[in-house]
Amino acid sequence: METHILVTGAPGNVGTEVVHELQRIGVPFRVGVHNVKTASERLGNNLEITHFDFLKPETYSATFKGIERMFLVRPPALSNVQRDIAPAIEAAVKAGVKQIVFLSIQGVENNRVVPHYKIEQLLLGSGVNYTFLRASFFMQNLSTTHRNEIHDHDEIALPVSHARTSFIDARDIAAVAAWVLTEAGHTNQKYTLTGAEALDYDQVASKLSATLHRTIRYTHPSIITFIRRQLALGQKLSYTLIMTALYTITRFGNAKTVTQDVERLLGRPPIGFDQFAEDYRNSWQPDAALDIAPEMQPSLRRATSTLDK
Ligand SMILES: NC(=O)c1ccc[n+]([C@@H]2O[C@H](COP(=O)([O-])OP(=O)(O)OC[C@H]3O[C@@H](n4cnc5c(N)ncnc54)[C@H](OP(=O)(O)O)[C@@H]3O)[C@@H](O)[C@H]2O)c1
């Protein structure tokens, strides 16, 4: 069978899971990766892997050759859409890609400053068939971005007060992505992907405590204290400011909307937070980091940069 599907964003959180889903379904696909050696180590060698770099136009032709549908992830480090993302989209469309499934964010339609808004506009203007997967906050932020605080200090410290978030498991986003890439009827659609409930961080801390059999505390520092703390932890100022902006939006109640799109598309309820905590429990266990199954923790080794939208 010929390969008509391209996956980007692997071996990242969602891209890795899309690879697993497509393998499970059994359709041929190509993975366009930033670093071939790392990707082969993490994803395995029995895949069609090609070097793809948004910033290197010389990688476009081999990446897009023969591709009709693609899963597009904006790497968190690339924020200048016109300079960093647009050339690859243009090349993909020119090469004959007919459908682009884009990992976007919940509420993007009301948030013109995020890169995802500009990417959606680019896709709408390009004439390509689009499928927007507007995802809420990943549960996996707790096993990547916030993992060290929980693992080392039994603490989640975020400036969101008691606001709720409709967390989604990255595996559900991937399952939807694989579905819309392989089934007809999803072109020019906008799906908002959330979990089945919205939790506040007191509930998250208490669920993690129950799973880990130790007390995880949720502290809610002021925004200024949060920024100072992130900088003291060595985070870059730009990254800290984006994270703060996202959590400020959450604090004002804008991350709590729950939709039925995952269940409607997959025919099953979204993965619940308790299941996520159980599946990823080794992320937060003392001295257990090296035991984590690679397929469960694609980006634990890069435990800092997941949350940036
Ligand atoms: N976290 C959330 O709660 C959330 C919610 C909604 C939407 N999102 C959005 O989801 C996206 C991130 O998804 P994710 O967490 O699955 O990603 P991720 O784990 O950060 O992985 C990003 C992937 O992009 C690759 N990459 C980096 N630079 C590249 C380049 N120049 N060319 C090609 N590939 C490159 C990385 O490869 P290397 O590792 O080899 O560099 C990695 O495989 C972001 O756009 C984010 O805003 C996040």
Short mmCIF file of C-alpha atoms and ligand atoms in Angstrom, two decimals:
data_model
loop_
_atom_site.label_atom_id
_atom_site.label_comp_id
_atom_site.label_asym_id
_atom_site.label_seq_id
_atom_site.Cartn_x
_atom_site.Cartn_y
_atom_site.Cartn_z
CA MET A 1 0.00 0.00 0.00
CA GLU A 2 1.24 3.49 -0.78
CA THR A 3 1.79 6.06 1.94
CA HIS A 4 -0.61 8.99 1.76
CA ILE A 5 -0.58 10.13 5.40
CA LEU A 6 2.08 12.28 7.07
CA VAL A 7 2.44 12.76 10.83
CA THR A 8 4.38 15.70 12.28
CA GLY A 9 4.99 16.42 15.98
CA ALA A 10 6.53 13.03 16.78
CA PRO A 11 8.16 12.04 19.03
CA GLY A 12 6.26 14.73 20.98
CA ASN A 13 3.26 14.14 23.25
CA VAL A 14 0.46 13.95 20.73
CA GLY A 15 2.47 13.01 17.62
CA THR A 16 3.83 9.89 19.31
CA GLU A 17 0.32 8.77 20.19
CA VAL A 18 -0.88 9.43 16.64
CA VAL A 19 1.91 7.14 15.44
CA HIS A 20 0.71 4.44 17.84
CA GLU A 21 -2.92 4.85 16.73
CA LEU A 22 -2.09 4.61 13.04
CA GLN A 23 0.05 1.54 13.72
CA ARG A 24 -2.88 0.01 15.57
CA ILE A 25 -5.26 0.77 12.70
CA GLY A 26 -2.71 -0.67 10.30
CA VAL A 27 -2.56 2.04 7.63
CA PRO A 28 0.75 3.06 6.07
CA PHE A 29 2.06 6.49 7.00
CA ARG A 30 5.20 8.60 7.03
CA VAL A 31 6.56 10.48 10.05
CA GLY A 32 8.28 13.82 9.40
CA VAL A 33 10.70 14.37 12.26
CA HIS A 34 13.04 17.08 13.45
CA ASN A 35 15.74 14.67 14.60
CA VAL A 36 15.84 11.31 12.81
CA LYS A 37 18.16 9.60 15.29
CA THR A 38 16.13 10.54 18.39
CA ALA A 39 12.85 9.76 16.66
CA SER A 40 14.06 6.32 15.55
CA GLU A 41 15.21 5.54 19.07
CA ARG A 42 11.88 6.57 20.59
CA LEU A 43 9.45 5.41 17.90
CA GLY A 44 11.24 2.31 16.61
CA ASN A 45 12.87 1.55 13.29
CA ASN A 46 9.93 -0.16 11.58
CA LEU A 47 8.49 3.17 10.46
CA GLU A 48 8.85 5.34 7.41
CA ILE A 49 10.71 8.25 8.96
CA THR A 50 11.92 11.28 7.06
CA HIS A 51 13.77 14.39 8.13
CA PHE A 52 11.36 17.32 8.28
CA ASP A 53 12.22 20.71 9.67
CA PHE A 54 9.79 23.63 9.40
CA LEU A 55 12.84 25.89 9.22
CA LYS A 56 14.61 23.94 6.43
CA PRO A 57 12.76 24.17 3.09
CA GLU A 58 15.19 21.64 1.60
CA THR A 59 13.45 18.95 3.72
CA TYR A 60 9.96 19.72 2.32
CA SER A 61 10.05 17.88 -0.98
CA ALA A 62 10.86 14.40 0.39
CA THR A 63 8.48 14.96 3.30
CA PHE A 64 5.41 15.90 1.26
CA LYS A 65 5.97 13.66 -1.81
CA GLY A 66 2.83 11.59 -2.42
CA ILE A 67 1.11 12.82 0.76
CA GLU A 68 -2.64 13.56 0.67
CA ARG A 69 -3.45 14.01 4.36
CA MET A 70 -1.30 15.29 7.17
CA PHE A 71 -1.34 15.85 10.92
CA LEU A 72 0.15 19.23 11.68
CA VAL A 73 1.62 20.15 15.08
CA ARG A 74 3.09 23.57 15.70
CA PRO A 75 6.25 23.01 17.75
CA PRO A 76 6.01 25.18 20.88
CA ALA A 77 9.33 26.85 20.06
CA LEU A 78 8.03 28.26 16.75
CA SER A 79 5.88 31.31 17.35
CA ASN A 80 6.41 33.42 14.26
CA VAL A 81 3.78 31.83 12.05
CA GLN A 82 4.47 33.75 8.88
CA ARG A 83 8.20 33.09 9.03
CA ASP A 84 8.35 29.62 10.63
CA ILE A 85 5.16 27.74 9.73
CA ALA A 86 3.68 29.29 6.57
CA PRO A 87 6.42 28.11 4.15
CA ALA A 88 5.85 24.46 5.06
CA ILE A 89 2.07 24.79 4.71
CA GLU A 90 2.47 26.43 1.30
CA ALA A 91 4.86 23.67 0.20
CA ALA A 92 2.51 20.95 1.43
CA VAL A 93 -0.46 22.36 -0.46
CA LYS A 94 1.65 22.85 -3.58
CA ALA A 95 2.84 19.24 -3.34
CA GLY A 96 -0.77 18.01 -3.42
CA VAL A 97 -1.75 17.61 0.26
CA LYS A 98 -5.56 17.70 0.30
CA GLN A 99 -6.41 17.64 4.00
CA ILE A 100 -4.51 19.13 6.96
CA VAL A 101 -5.55 18.06 10.46
CA PHE A 102 -4.23 20.78 12.75
CA LEU A 103 -3.67 20.51 16.52
CA SER A 104 -5.12 23.82 17.73
CA ILE A 105 -6.31 25.05 21.12
CA GLN A 106 -9.69 25.38 22.77
CA GLY A 107 -11.05 28.91 22.56
CA VAL A 108 -8.70 29.89 19.73
CA GLU A 109 -11.56 31.66 17.96
CA ASN A 110 -11.56 34.27 20.76
CA ASN A 111 -7.80 34.54 21.12
CA ARG A 112 -6.19 36.21 18.17
CA VAL A 113 -2.75 36.56 19.74
CA VAL A 114 -1.88 32.85 19.88
CA PRO A 115 0.00 31.38 16.88
CA HIS A 116 -2.76 28.80 16.43
CA TYR A 117 -5.23 31.51 15.42
CA LYS A 118 -2.88 32.66 12.66
CA ILE A 119 -2.26 29.08 11.51
CA GLU A 120 -6.01 28.41 11.31
CA GLN A 121 -6.38 31.59 9.24
CA LEU A 122 -3.55 30.48 6.95
CA LEU A 123 -5.19 27.10 6.41
CA LEU A 124 -8.59 28.69 5.78
CA GLY A 125 -7.01 30.96 3.18
CA SER A 126 -4.98 28.23 1.51
CA GLY A 127 -7.92 26.37 -0.01
CA VAL A 128 -6.81 23.06 1.53
CA ASN A 129 -9.40 20.96 3.35
CA TYR A 130 -8.88 21.48 7.05
CA THR A 131 -9.82 19.71 10.26
CA PHE A 132 -9.16 21.76 13.39
CA LEU A 133 -8.68 19.81 16.62
CA ARG A 134 -9.05 22.53 19.24
CA ALA A 135 -7.79 20.78 22.35
CA SER A 136 -8.12 21.80 25.98
CA PHE A 137 -5.20 21.55 28.44
CA PHE A 138 -3.43 18.18 28.27
CA MET A 139 -3.51 15.96 31.37
CA GLN A 140 0.07 15.18 30.35
CA ASN A 141 1.13 18.70 31.36
CA LEU A 142 1.20 17.22 34.86
CA SER A 143 3.59 14.45 33.82
CA THR A 144 5.83 16.75 31.77
CA THR A 145 5.78 20.50 32.48
CA HIS A 146 4.78 20.17 36.14
CA ARG A 147 6.27 16.76 36.75
CA ASN A 148 9.36 17.87 38.68
CA GLU A 149 7.40 19.95 41.19
CA ILE A 150 5.12 17.02 41.93
CA HIS A 151 7.90 14.44 41.93
CA ASP A 152 10.38 16.48 43.99
CA HIS A 153 8.15 18.66 46.20
CA ASP A 154 4.71 16.98 46.26
CA GLU A 155 3.28 20.24 45.04
CA ILE A 156 1.35 21.77 42.18
CA ALA A 157 1.81 25.54 42.26
CA LEU A 158 -0.28 27.44 39.73
CA PRO A 159 -1.85 30.90 39.83
CA VAL A 160 -5.35 29.79 38.82
CA SER A 161 -7.06 29.93 42.20
CA HIS A 162 -10.03 27.52 42.18
CA ALA A 163 -10.85 27.78 38.49
CA ARG A 164 -11.65 24.58 36.62
CA THR A 165 -10.05 23.03 33.52
CA SER A 166 -11.61 20.48 31.16
CA PHE A 167 -8.36 18.45 30.89
CA ILE A 168 -7.98 16.02 28.01
CA ASP A 169 -5.66 13.03 27.74
CA ALA A 170 -3.26 13.46 24.79
CA ARG A 171 -4.08 9.87 23.80
CA ASP A 172 -7.67 10.90 23.10
CA ILE A 173 -6.52 13.75 20.86
CA ALA A 174 -4.37 11.25 18.99
CA ALA A 175 -7.24 8.79 18.64
CA VAL A 176 -9.40 11.54 17.14
CA ALA A 177 -6.56 12.63 14.85
CA ALA A 178 -6.09 9.08 13.55
CA TRP A 179 -9.85 8.75 13.04
CA VAL A 180 -10.26 11.94 11.03
CA LEU A 181 -7.14 11.15 8.98
CA THR A 182 -8.42 7.75 7.96
CA GLU A 183 -12.22 8.17 7.75
CA ALA A 184 -14.17 10.31 5.29
CA GLY A 185 -16.46 13.14 6.37
CA HIS A 186 -14.21 15.28 8.54
CA THR A 187 -12.96 17.86 6.09
CA ASN A 188 -13.64 21.52 6.87
CA GLN A 189 -14.68 20.71 10.43
CA LYS A 190 -13.74 22.34 13.74
CA TYR A 191 -13.81 20.03 16.74
CA THR A 192 -13.27 21.15 20.33
CA LEU A 193 -11.71 18.27 22.24
CA THR A 194 -12.05 18.17 26.02
CA GLY A 195 -12.30 15.60 28.75
CA ALA A 196 -15.68 14.60 30.20
CA GLU A 197 -15.43 16.89 33.24
CA ALA A 198 -13.79 20.09 34.39
CA LEU A 199 -11.63 19.78 37.51
CA ASP A 200 -10.02 22.37 39.71
CA TYR A 201 -6.46 21.82 40.90
CA ASP A 202 -7.58 20.89 44.42
CA GLN A 203 -9.37 17.96 42.81
CA VAL A 204 -6.35 17.18 40.64
CA ALA A 205 -4.09 17.19 43.72
CA SER A 206 -6.44 14.96 45.64
CA LYS A 207 -6.70 12.48 42.74
CA LEU A 208 -2.91 12.36 42.43
CA SER A 209 -2.63 11.90 46.22
CA ALA A 210 -5.00 8.94 46.06
CA THR A 211 -3.07 7.34 43.19
CA LEU A 212 0.37 7.94 44.68
CA HIS A 213 -0.52 7.22 48.34
CA ARG A 214 1.11 10.44 49.48
CA THR A 215 -0.19 13.97 49.86
CA ILE A 216 0.18 16.25 46.86
CA ARG A 217 -0.68 19.84 47.73
CA TYR A 218 -2.15 22.45 45.45
CA THR A 219 -0.84 25.89 46.28
CA HIS A 220 -2.02 28.88 44.33
CA PRO A 221 0.60 31.58 44.41
CA SER A 222 -0.08 35.09 43.18
CA ILE A 223 0.83 35.73 39.57
CA ILE A 224 3.96 37.67 40.59
CA THR A 225 5.13 34.90 42.94
CA PHE A 226 4.50 32.34 40.20
CA ILE A 227 6.59 34.29 37.71
CA ARG A 228 9.43 34.74 40.23
CA ARG A 229 9.35 31.06 41.06
CA GLN A 230 9.46 29.92 37.43
CA LEU A 231 12.41 32.22 36.75
CA ALA A 232 14.18 30.90 39.85
CA LEU A 233 13.60 27.37 38.52
CA GLY A 234 15.49 28.43 35.43
CA GLN A 235 12.60 28.89 32.99
CA LYS A 236 13.08 31.45 30.25
CA LEU A 237 11.22 34.75 30.69
CA SER A 238 9.34 34.38 27.37
CA TYR A 239 8.21 30.86 28.25
CA THR A 240 7.20 31.95 31.75
CA LEU A 241 5.14 34.84 30.39
CA ILE A 242 3.27 32.62 27.92
CA MET A 243 2.55 30.08 30.64
CA THR A 244 1.38 32.86 32.96
CA ALA A 245 -0.91 34.26 30.28
CA LEU A 246 -2.47 30.83 29.74
CA TYR A 247 -3.04 30.31 33.41
CA THR A 248 -4.48 33.79 33.76
CA ILE A 249 -7.03 32.88 31.10
CA THR A 250 -7.79 29.72 33.07
CA ARG A 251 -8.13 31.71 36.29
CA PHE A 252 -10.90 33.74 34.71
CA GLY A 253 -12.89 30.59 34.01
CA ASN A 254 -12.15 30.25 30.31
CA ALA A 255 -10.76 26.69 30.34
CA LYS A 256 -13.69 24.88 31.86
CA THR A 257 -16.01 24.27 28.95
CA VAL A 258 -16.73 20.58 28.37
CA THR A 259 -17.77 19.35 24.93
CA GLN A 260 -19.05 16.01 23.64
CA ASP A 261 -16.88 15.96 20.50
CA VAL A 262 -14.48 13.23 21.69
CA GLU A 263 -17.29 10.85 22.59
CA ARG A 264 -19.21 11.66 19.41
CA LEU A 265 -16.17 10.98 17.24
CA LEU A 266 -14.74 7.97 19.05
CA GLY A 267 -17.98 6.34 20.22
CA ARG A 268 -16.63 6.07 23.76
CA PRO A 269 -16.16 8.51 26.64
CA PRO A 270 -12.87 10.38 26.94
CA ILE A 271 -10.19 8.91 29.24
CA GLY A 272 -10.82 10.14 32.79
CA PHE A 273 -8.28 11.80 35.04
CA ASP A 274 -8.09 8.80 37.40
CA GLN A 275 -7.13 6.53 34.51
CA PHE A 276 -4.51 9.01 33.33
CA ALA A 277 -3.03 9.22 36.86
CA GLU A 278 -2.89 5.45 37.12
CA ASP A 279 -1.28 5.01 33.69
CA TYR A 280 1.37 7.67 34.35
CA ARG A 281 1.90 7.04 38.07
CA ASN A 282 5.58 6.21 37.56
CA SER A 283 6.18 9.76 36.39
CA TRP A 284 5.80 11.00 39.93
CA GLN A 285 7.10 8.05 41.94
CA PRO A 286 10.36 8.63 43.78
CA ASP A 287 13.29 6.95 42.00
CA ALA A 288 11.01 5.51 39.37
CA ALA A 289 11.80 7.84 36.49
CA LEU A 290 13.98 5.29 34.72
CA ASP A 291 11.27 2.64 34.83
CA ILE A 292 8.79 4.63 32.76
CA ALA A 293 7.72 2.82 29.64
CA PRO A 294 8.89 4.91 26.69
CA GLU A 295 5.51 4.71 24.97
CA MET A 296 3.79 6.17 28.05
CA GLN A 297 6.20 9.06 28.49
CA PRO A 298 7.28 10.35 25.11
CA SER A 299 8.50 13.65 26.43
CA LEU A 300 9.34 13.10 30.05
CA ARG A 301 12.95 13.59 29.13
CA ARG A 302 12.04 17.05 27.91
CA ALA A 303 9.95 17.79 30.95
CA THR A 304 9.84 21.54 30.57
CA SER A 305 8.31 22.72 27.36
CA THR A 306 4.94 21.06 26.92
CA LEU A 307 2.48 23.63 28.00
CA ASP A 308 3.30 26.49 25.70
CA LYS A 309 0.40 27.05 23.39
N1 LIG B 1 -0.03 21.43 26.43
C1 LIG B 1 -1.28 21.73 26.28
O1 LIG B 1 -2.07 21.73 27.24
C2 LIG B 1 -1.80 22.08 24.90
C3 LIG B 1 -3.18 22.20 24.72
C4 LIG B 1 -3.67 22.48 23.41
C5 LIG B 1 -2.78 22.64 22.35
N2 LIG B 1 -1.43 22.52 22.59
C6 LIG B 1 -0.52 22.71 21.43
O2 LIG B 1 0.03 21.45 21.08
C7 LIG B 1 1.29 21.69 20.42
C8 LIG B 1 2.36 20.87 21.10
O3 LIG B 1 1.99 19.52 21.03
P1 LIG B 1 2.86 18.45 21.83
O4 LIG B 1 2.85 18.79 23.29
O5 LIG B 1 2.39 17.14 21.37
O6 LIG B 1 4.30 18.78 21.23
P2 LIG B 1 5.72 18.50 21.89
O7 LIG B 1 5.65 17.33 22.80
O8 LIG B 1 6.26 19.79 22.39
O9 LIG B 1 6.54 18.05 20.59
C9 LIG B 1 6.85 18.95 19.55
C10 LIG B 1 7.43 18.15 18.39
O10 LIG B 1 7.81 19.05 17.37
C11 LIG B 1 9.12 18.71 16.93
N3 LIG B 1 9.82 19.88 16.43
C12 LIG B 1 10.46 20.83 17.14
N4 LIG B 1 10.98 21.75 16.30
C13 LIG B 1 10.70 21.34 15.03
C14 LIG B 1 11.00 21.85 13.75
N5 LIG B 1 11.72 22.97 13.57
N6 LIG B 1 10.56 21.18 12.66
C15 LIG B 1 9.84 20.03 12.82
N7 LIG B 1 9.52 19.49 14.01
C16 LIG B 1 9.96 20.15 15.12
C17 LIG B 1 9.80 18.16 18.17
O11 LIG B 1 10.90 17.37 17.81
P3 LIG B 1 12.24 17.41 18.71
O12 LIG B 1 11.78 17.04 20.10
O13 LIG B 1 13.11 16.38 18.08
O14 LIG B 1 12.76 18.81 18.63
C18 LIG B 1 8.67 17.36 18.79
O15 LIG B 1 8.58 16.08 18.24
C19 LIG B 1 1.61 23.17 20.58
O16 LIG B 1 1.28 23.86 19.39
C20 LIG B 1 0.72 23.53 21.74
O17 LIG B 1 0.44 24.89 21.75
C21 LIG B 1 -0.93 22.24 23.82
#
